[in-house]
CSV table of N, CA and C in Angstrom, one decimal:
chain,number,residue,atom,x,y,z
A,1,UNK,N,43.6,8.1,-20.7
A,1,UNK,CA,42.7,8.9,-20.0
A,1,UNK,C,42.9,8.8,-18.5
A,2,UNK,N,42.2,9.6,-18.0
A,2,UNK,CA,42.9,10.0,-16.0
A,2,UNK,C,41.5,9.8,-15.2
A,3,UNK,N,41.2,9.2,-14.7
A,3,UNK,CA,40.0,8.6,-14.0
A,3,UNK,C,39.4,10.3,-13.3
A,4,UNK,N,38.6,10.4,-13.9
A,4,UNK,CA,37.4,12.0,-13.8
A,4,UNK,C,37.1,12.8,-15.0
A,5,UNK,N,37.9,12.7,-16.1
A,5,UNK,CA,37.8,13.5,-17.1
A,5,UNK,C,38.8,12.8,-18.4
A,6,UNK,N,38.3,13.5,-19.3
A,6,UNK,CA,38.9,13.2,-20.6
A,6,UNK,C,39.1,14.7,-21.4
A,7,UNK,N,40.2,14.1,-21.8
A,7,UNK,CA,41.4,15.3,-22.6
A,7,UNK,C,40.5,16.1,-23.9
A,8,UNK,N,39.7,16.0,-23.6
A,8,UNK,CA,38.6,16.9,-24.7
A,8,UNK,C,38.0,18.2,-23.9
A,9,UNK,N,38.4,19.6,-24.8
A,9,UNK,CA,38.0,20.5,-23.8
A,9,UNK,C,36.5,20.5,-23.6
A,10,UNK,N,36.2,21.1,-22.2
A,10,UNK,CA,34.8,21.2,-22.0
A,10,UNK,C,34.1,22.5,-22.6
A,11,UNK,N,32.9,22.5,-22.6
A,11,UNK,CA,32.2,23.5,-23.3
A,11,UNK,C,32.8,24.7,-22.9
A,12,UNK,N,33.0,26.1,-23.7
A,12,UNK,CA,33.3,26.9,-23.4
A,12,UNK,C,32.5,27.9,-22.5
A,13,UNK,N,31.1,28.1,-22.8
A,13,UNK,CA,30.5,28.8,-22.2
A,13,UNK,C,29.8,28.1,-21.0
A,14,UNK,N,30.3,26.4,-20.4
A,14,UNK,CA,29.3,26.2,-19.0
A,14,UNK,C,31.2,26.9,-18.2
A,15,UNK,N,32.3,26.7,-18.9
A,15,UNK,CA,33.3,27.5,-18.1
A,15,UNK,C,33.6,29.1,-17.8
A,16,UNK,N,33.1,30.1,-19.0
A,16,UNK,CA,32.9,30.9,-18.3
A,16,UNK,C,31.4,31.6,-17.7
A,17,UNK,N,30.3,30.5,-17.7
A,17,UNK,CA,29.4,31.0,-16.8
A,17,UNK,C,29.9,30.4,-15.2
A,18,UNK,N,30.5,29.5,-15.1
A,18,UNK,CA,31.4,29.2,-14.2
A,18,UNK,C,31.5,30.3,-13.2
A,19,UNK,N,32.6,30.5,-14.1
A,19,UNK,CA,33.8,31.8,-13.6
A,19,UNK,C,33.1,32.9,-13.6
A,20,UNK,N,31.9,33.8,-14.0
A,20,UNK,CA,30.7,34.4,-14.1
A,20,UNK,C,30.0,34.5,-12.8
A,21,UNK,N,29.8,32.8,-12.0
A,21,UNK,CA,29.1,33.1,-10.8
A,21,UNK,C,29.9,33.1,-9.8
A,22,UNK,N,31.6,33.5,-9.7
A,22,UNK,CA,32.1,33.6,-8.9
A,22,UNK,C,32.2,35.2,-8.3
A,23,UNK,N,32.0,35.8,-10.0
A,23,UNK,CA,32.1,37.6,-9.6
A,23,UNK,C,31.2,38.0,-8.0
A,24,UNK,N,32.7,38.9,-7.4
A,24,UNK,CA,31.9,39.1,-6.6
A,24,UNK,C,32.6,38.8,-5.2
A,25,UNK,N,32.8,37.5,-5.4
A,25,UNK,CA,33.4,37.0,-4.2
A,25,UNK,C,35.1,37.4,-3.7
A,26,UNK,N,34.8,37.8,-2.3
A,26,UNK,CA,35.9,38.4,-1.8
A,26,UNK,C,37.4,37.9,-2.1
A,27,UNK,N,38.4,38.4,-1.5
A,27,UNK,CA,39.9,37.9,-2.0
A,27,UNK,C,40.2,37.4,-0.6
A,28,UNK,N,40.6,36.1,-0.6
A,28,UNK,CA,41.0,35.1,0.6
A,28,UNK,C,42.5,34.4,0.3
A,29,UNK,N,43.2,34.5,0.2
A,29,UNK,CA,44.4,33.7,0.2
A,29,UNK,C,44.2,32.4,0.4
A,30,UNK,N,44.6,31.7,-0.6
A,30,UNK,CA,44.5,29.7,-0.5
A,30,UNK,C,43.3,29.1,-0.1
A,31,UNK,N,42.0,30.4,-0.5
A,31,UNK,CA,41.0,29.7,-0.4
A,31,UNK,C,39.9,29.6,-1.9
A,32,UNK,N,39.0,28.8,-1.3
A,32,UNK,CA,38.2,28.3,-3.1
A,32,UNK,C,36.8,28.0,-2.3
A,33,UNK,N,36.0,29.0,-1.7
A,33,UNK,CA,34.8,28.8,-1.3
A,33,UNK,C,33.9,30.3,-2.0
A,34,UNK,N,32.9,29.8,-3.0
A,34,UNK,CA,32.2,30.9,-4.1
A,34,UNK,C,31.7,31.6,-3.0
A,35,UNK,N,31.2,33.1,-3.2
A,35,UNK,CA,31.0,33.6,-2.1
A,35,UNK,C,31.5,33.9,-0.9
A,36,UNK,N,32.3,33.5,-0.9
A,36,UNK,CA,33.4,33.5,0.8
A,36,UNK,C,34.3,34.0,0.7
A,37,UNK,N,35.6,33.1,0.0
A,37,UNK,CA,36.5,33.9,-0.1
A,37,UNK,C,37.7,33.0,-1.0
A,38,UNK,N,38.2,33.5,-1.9
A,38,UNK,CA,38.9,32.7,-3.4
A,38,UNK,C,40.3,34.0,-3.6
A,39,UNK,N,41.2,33.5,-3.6
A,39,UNK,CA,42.8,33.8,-4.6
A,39,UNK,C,42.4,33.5,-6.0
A,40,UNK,N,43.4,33.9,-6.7
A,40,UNK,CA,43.4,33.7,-7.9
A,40,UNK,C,43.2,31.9,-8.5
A,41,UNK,N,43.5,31.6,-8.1
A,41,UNK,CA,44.2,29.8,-8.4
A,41,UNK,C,42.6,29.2,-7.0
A,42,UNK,N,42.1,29.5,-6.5
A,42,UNK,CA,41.2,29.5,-5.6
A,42,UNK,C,39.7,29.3,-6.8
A,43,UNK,N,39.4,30.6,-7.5
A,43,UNK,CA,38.9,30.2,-8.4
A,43,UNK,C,38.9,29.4,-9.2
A,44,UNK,N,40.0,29.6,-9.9
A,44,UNK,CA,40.8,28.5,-11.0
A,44,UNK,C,40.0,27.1,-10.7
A,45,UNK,N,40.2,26.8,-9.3
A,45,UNK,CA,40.0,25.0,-8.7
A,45,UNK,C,38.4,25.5,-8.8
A,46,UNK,N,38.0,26.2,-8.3
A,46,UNK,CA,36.2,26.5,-7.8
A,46,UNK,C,35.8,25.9,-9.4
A,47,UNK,N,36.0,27.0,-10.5
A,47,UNK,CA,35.7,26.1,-11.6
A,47,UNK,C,35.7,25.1,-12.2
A,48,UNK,N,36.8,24.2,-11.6
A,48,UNK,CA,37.2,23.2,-12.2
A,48,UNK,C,36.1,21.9,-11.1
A,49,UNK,N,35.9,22.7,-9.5
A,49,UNK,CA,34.7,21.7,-9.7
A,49,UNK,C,33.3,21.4,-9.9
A,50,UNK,N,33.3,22.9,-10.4
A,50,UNK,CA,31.9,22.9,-11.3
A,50,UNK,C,31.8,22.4,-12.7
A,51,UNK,N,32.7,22.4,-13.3
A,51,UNK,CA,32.5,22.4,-14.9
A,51,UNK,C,32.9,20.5,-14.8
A,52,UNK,N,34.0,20.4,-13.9
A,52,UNK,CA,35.1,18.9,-14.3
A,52,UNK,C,34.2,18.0,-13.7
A,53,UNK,N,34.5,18.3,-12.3
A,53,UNK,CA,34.0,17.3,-11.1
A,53,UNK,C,35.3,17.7,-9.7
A,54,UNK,N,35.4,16.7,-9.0
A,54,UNK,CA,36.5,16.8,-7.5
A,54,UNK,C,37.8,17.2,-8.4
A,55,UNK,N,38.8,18.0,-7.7
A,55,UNK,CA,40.0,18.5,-7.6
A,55,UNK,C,40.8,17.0,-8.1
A,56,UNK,N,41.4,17.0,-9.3
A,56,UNK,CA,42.5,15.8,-9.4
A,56,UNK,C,43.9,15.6,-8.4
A,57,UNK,N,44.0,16.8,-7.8
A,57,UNK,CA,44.9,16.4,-6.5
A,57,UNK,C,45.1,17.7,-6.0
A,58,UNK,N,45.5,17.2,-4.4
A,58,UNK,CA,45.5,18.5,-3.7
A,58,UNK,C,46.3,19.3,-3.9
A,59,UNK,N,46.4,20.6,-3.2
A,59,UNK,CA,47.2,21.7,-4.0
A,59,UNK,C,47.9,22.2,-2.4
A,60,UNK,N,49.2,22.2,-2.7
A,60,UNK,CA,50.1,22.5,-1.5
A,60,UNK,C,50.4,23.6,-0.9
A,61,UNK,N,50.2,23.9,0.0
A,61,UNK,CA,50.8,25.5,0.1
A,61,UNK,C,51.4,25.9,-0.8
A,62,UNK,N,51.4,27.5,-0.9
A,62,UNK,CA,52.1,28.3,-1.7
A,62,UNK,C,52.1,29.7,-1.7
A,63,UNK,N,53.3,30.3,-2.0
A,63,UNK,CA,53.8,31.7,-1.5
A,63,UNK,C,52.9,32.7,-2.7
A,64,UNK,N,53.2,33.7,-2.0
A,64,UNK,CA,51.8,34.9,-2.5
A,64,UNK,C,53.1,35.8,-3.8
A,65,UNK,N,54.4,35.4,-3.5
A,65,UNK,CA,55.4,36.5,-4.2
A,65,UNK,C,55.3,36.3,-5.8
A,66,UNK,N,54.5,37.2,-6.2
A,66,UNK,CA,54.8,37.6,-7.4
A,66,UNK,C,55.6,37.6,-8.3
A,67,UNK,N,56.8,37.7,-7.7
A,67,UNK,CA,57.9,38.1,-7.9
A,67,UNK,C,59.0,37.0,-8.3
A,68,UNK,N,58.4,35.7,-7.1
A,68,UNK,CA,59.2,34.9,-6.9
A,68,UNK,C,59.7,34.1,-8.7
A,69,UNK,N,60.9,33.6,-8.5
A,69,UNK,CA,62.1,32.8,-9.8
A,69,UNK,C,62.1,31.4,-9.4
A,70,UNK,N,63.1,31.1,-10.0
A,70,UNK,CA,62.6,29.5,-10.1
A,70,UNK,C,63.1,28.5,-11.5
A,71,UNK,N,63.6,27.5,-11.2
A,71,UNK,CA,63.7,26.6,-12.2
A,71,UNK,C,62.6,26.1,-12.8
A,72,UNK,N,61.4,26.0,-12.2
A,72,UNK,CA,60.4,25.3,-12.7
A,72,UNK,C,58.9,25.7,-12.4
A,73,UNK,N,58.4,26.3,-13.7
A,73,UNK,CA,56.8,26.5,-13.8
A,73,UNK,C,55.6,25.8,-13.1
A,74,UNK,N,55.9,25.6,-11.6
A,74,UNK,CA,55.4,24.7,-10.8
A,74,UNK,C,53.7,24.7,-11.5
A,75,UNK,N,53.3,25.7,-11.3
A,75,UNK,CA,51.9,26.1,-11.8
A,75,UNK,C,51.0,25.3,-13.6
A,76,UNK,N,52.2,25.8,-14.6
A,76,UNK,CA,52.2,25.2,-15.4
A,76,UNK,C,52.1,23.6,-15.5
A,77,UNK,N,53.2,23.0,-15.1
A,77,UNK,CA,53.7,21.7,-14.5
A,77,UNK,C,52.2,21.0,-13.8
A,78,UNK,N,51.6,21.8,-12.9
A,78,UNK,CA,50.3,20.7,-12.6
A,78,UNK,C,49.5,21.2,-13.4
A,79,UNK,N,49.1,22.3,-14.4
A,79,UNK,CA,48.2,22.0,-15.4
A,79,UNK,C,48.4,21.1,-16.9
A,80,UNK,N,49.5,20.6,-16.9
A,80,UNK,CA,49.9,20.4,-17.9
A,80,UNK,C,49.3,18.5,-17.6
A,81,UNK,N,49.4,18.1,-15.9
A,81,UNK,CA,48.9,16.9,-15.8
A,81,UNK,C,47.4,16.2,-16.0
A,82,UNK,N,46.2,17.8,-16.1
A,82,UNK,CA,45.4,17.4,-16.2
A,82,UNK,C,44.3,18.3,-16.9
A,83,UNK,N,45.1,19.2,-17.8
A,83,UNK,CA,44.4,20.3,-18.4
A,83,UNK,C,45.0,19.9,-20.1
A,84,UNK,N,44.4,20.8,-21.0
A,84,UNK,CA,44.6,20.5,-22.2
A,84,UNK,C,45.6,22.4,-22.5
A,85,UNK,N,46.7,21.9,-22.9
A,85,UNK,CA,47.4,23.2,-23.4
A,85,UNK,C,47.4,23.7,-24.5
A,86,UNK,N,46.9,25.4,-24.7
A,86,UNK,CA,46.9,25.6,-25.9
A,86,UNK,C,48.0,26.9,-26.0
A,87,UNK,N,48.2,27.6,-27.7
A,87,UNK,CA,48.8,28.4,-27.7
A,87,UNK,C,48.8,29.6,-26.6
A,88,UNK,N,49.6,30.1,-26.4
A,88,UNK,CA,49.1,31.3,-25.4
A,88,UNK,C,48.9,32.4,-26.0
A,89,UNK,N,49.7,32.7,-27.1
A,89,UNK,CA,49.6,33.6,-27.7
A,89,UNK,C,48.1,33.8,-28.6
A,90,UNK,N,47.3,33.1,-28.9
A,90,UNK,CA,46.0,33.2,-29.2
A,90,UNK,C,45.2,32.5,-28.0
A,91,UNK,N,44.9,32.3,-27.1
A,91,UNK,CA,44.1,31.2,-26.2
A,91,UNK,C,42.5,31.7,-27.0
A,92,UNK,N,41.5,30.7,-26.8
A,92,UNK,CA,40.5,30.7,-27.1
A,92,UNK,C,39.6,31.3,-25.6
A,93,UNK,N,38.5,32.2,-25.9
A,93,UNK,CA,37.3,32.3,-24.7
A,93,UNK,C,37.2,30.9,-23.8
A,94,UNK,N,37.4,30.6,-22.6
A,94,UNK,CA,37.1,29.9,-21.4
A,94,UNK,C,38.5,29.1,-21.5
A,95,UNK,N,39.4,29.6,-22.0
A,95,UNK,CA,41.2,29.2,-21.3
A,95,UNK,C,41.4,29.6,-20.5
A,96,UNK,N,42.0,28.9,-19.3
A,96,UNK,CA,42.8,29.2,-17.8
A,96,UNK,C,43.8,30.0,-18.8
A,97,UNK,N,44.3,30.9,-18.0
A,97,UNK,CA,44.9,32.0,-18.4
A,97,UNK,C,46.0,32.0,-17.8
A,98,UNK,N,47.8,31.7,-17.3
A,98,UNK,CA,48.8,32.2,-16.7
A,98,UNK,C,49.5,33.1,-17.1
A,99,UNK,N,49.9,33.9,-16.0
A,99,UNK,CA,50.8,34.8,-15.9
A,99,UNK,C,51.5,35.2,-15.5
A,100,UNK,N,52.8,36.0,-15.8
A,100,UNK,CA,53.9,35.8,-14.8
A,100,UNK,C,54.2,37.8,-14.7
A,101,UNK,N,53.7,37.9,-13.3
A,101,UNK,CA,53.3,39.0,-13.1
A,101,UNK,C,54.8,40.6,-12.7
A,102,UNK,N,56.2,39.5,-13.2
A,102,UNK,CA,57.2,40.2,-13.4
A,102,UNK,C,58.2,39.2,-14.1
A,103,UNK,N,59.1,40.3,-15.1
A,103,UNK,CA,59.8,39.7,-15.8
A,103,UNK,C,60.7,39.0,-14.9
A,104,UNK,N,60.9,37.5,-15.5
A,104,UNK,CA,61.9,36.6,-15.4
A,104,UNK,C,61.0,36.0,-14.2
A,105,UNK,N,59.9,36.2,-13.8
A,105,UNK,CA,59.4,35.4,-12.4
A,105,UNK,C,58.6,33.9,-13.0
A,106,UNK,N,58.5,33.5,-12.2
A,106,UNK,CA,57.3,32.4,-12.7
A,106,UNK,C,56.0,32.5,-12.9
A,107,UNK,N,55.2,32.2,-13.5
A,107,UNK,CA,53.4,32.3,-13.6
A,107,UNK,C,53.1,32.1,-12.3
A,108,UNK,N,52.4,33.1,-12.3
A,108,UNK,CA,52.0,33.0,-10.1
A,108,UNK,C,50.7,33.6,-10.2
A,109,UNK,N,50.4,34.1,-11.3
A,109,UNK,CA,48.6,34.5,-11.1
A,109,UNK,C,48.1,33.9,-12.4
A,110,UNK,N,46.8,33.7,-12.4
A,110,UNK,CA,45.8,33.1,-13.3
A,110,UNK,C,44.4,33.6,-13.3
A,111,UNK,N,43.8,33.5,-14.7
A,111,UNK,CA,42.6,34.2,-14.8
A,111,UNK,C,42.0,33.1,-15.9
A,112,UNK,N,40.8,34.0,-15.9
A,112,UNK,CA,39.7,32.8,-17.1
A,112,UNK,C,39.3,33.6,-18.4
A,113,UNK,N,39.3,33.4,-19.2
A,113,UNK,CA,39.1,34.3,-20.1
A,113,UNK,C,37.9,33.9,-20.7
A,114,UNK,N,37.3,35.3,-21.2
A,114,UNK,CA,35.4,35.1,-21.8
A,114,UNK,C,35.6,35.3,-23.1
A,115,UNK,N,34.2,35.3,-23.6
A,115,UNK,CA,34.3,35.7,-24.9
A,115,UNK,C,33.6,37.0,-25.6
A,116,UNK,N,34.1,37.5,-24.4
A,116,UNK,CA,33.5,39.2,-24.6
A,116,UNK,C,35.0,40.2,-24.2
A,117,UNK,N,36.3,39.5,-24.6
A,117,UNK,CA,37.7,40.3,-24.6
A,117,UNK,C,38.1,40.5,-22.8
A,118,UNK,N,37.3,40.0,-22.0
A,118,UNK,CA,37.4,40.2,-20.9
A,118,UNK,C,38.1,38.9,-19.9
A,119,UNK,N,38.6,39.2,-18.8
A,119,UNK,CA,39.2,38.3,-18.2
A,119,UNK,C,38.5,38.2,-16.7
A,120,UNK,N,38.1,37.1,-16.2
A,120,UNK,CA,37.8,36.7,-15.1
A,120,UNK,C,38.8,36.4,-13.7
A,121,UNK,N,39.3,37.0,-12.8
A,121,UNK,CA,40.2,37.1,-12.2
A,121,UNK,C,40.0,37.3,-10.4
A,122,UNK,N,40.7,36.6,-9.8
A,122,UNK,CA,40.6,37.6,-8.3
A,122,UNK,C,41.7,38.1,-8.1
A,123,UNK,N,41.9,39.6,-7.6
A,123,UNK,CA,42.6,40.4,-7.3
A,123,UNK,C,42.6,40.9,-5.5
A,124,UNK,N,43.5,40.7,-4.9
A,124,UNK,CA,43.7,41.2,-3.6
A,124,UNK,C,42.9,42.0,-3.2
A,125,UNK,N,43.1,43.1,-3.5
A,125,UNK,CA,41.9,44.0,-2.8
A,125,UNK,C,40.6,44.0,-3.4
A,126,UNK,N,40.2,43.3,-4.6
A,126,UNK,CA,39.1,43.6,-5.3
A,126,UNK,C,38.2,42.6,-5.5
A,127,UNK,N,38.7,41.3,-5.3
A,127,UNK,CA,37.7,39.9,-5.2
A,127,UNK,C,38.0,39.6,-6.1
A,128,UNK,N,37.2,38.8,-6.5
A,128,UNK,CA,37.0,38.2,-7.9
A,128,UNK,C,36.1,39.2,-8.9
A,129,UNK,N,37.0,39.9,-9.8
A,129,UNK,CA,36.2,40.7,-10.9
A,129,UNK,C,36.3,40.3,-12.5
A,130,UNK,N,35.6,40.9,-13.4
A,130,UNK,CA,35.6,41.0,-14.4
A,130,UNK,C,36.2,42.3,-15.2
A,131,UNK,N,37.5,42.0,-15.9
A,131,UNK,CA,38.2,43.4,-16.4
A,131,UNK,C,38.4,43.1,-18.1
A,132,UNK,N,38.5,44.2,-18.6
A,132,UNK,CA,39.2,44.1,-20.0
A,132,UNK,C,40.6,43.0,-20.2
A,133,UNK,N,40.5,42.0,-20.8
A,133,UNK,CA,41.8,41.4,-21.0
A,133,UNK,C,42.9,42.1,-22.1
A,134,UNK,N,43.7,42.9,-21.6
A,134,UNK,CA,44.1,44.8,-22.5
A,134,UNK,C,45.5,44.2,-23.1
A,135,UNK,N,46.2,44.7,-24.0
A,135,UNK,CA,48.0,44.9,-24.2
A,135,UNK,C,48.4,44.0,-23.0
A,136,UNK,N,48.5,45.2,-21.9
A,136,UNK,CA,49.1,45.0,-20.7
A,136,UNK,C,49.2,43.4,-20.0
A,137,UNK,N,47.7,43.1,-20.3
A,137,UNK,CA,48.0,41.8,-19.5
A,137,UNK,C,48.3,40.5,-20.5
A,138,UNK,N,48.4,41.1,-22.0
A,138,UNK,CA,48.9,39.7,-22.7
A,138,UNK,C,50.3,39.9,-22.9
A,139,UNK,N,50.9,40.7,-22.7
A,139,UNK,CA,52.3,41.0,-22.4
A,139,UNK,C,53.1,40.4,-21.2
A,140,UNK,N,51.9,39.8,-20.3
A,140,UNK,CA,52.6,39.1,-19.0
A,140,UNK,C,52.2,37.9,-19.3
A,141,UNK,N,51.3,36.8,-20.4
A,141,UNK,CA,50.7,35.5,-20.8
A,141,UNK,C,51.7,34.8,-20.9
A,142,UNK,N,51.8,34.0,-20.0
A,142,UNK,CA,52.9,33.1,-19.9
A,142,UNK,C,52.5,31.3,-20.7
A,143,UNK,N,51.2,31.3,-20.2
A,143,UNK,CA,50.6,29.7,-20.7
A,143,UNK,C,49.3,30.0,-20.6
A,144,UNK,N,48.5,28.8,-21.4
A,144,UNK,CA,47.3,29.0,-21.4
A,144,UNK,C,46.4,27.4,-21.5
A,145,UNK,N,45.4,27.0,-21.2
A,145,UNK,CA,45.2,25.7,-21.1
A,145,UNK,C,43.8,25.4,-21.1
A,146,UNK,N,42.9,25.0,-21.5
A,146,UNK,CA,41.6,24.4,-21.2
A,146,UNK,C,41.1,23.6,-20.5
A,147,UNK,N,40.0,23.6,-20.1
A,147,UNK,CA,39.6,22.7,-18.8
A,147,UNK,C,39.4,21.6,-19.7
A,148,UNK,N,39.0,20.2,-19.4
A,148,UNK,CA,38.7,18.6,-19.4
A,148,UNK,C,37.3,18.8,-19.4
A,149,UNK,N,36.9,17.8,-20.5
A,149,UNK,CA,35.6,17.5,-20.2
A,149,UNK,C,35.4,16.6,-19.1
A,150,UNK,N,34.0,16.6,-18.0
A,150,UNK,CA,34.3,15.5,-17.4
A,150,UNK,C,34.1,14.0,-18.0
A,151,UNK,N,34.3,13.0,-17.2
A,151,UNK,CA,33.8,11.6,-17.5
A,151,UNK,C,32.6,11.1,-17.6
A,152,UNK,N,31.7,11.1,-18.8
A,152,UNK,CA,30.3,10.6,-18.2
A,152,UNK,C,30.2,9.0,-17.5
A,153,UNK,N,29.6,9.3,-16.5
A,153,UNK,CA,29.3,7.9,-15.3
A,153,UNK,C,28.0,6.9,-16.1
């Protein structure tokens, strides 16, 4: 076990009421303040310190390119240190959601998934919204993972 949490996922629905009270909030690049202004992976952390507790480690700069290739699923790689992984191809309502938003690129965006077929997400021009999780976007589902319960103190 990792001092904050234990490898048992947390409730599904305190993560997507989570990700629920973020709707709304503007699109900020590398930032994770609800109502202010959150990236995709911005949210991602915002939830994780509502539902978990504090960030398991800081998160480094990082490039906005979509596009960008790579040897190594950097993104994956730090969920994999303190998230629980599931299938992608079925994820359950309140899985972190990756995706790799061009073929052969690496997972560079992330979303939350509910249990009403919808995906929780921030989008550049549009904030943080709530859209249909459609074909289209499970055709880009690269990984999928659940949050940690926290540690009771």
């Amino acid at each position: 076990m990792t001092a904050g949490f234990i490898r048992r996922p947390a409730a599904r629905g305190k993560v997507i009421a989570a990700a629920r009270s973020w709707l709304g909030t503007p699109y900020h690049d590398q930032q994770s303040v609800r109502g202010v202004g959150c990236d995709c992976l911005g949210l991602a952390r915002g939830v994780w310190r509502e539902v978990v507790g504090p960030e398991p480690f800081p998160i480094p700069p990082y490039s906005r390119d979509s596009g960008e290739t790579g040897p190594r699923e950097v993104l994956a790689e730090g969920a994999r240190g303190c998230m629980i992984e599931v299938e992608a191809g079925d994820p359950p309502p309140g899985a972190l959601l990756m995706f790799r938003m061009r073929e052969r690129a690496i997972a560079k965006h992330v979303g939350i998934l509910t249990d009403t077929g919808t995906m929780i997400h921030a989008r550049e021009r549009l904030g943080v919204i709530e859209e249909p999780f459609t074909q289209a976007w499970r055709r880009r589902l690269a990984f999928a993972f659940l949050y940690p319960q926290p540690r009771r103190r």
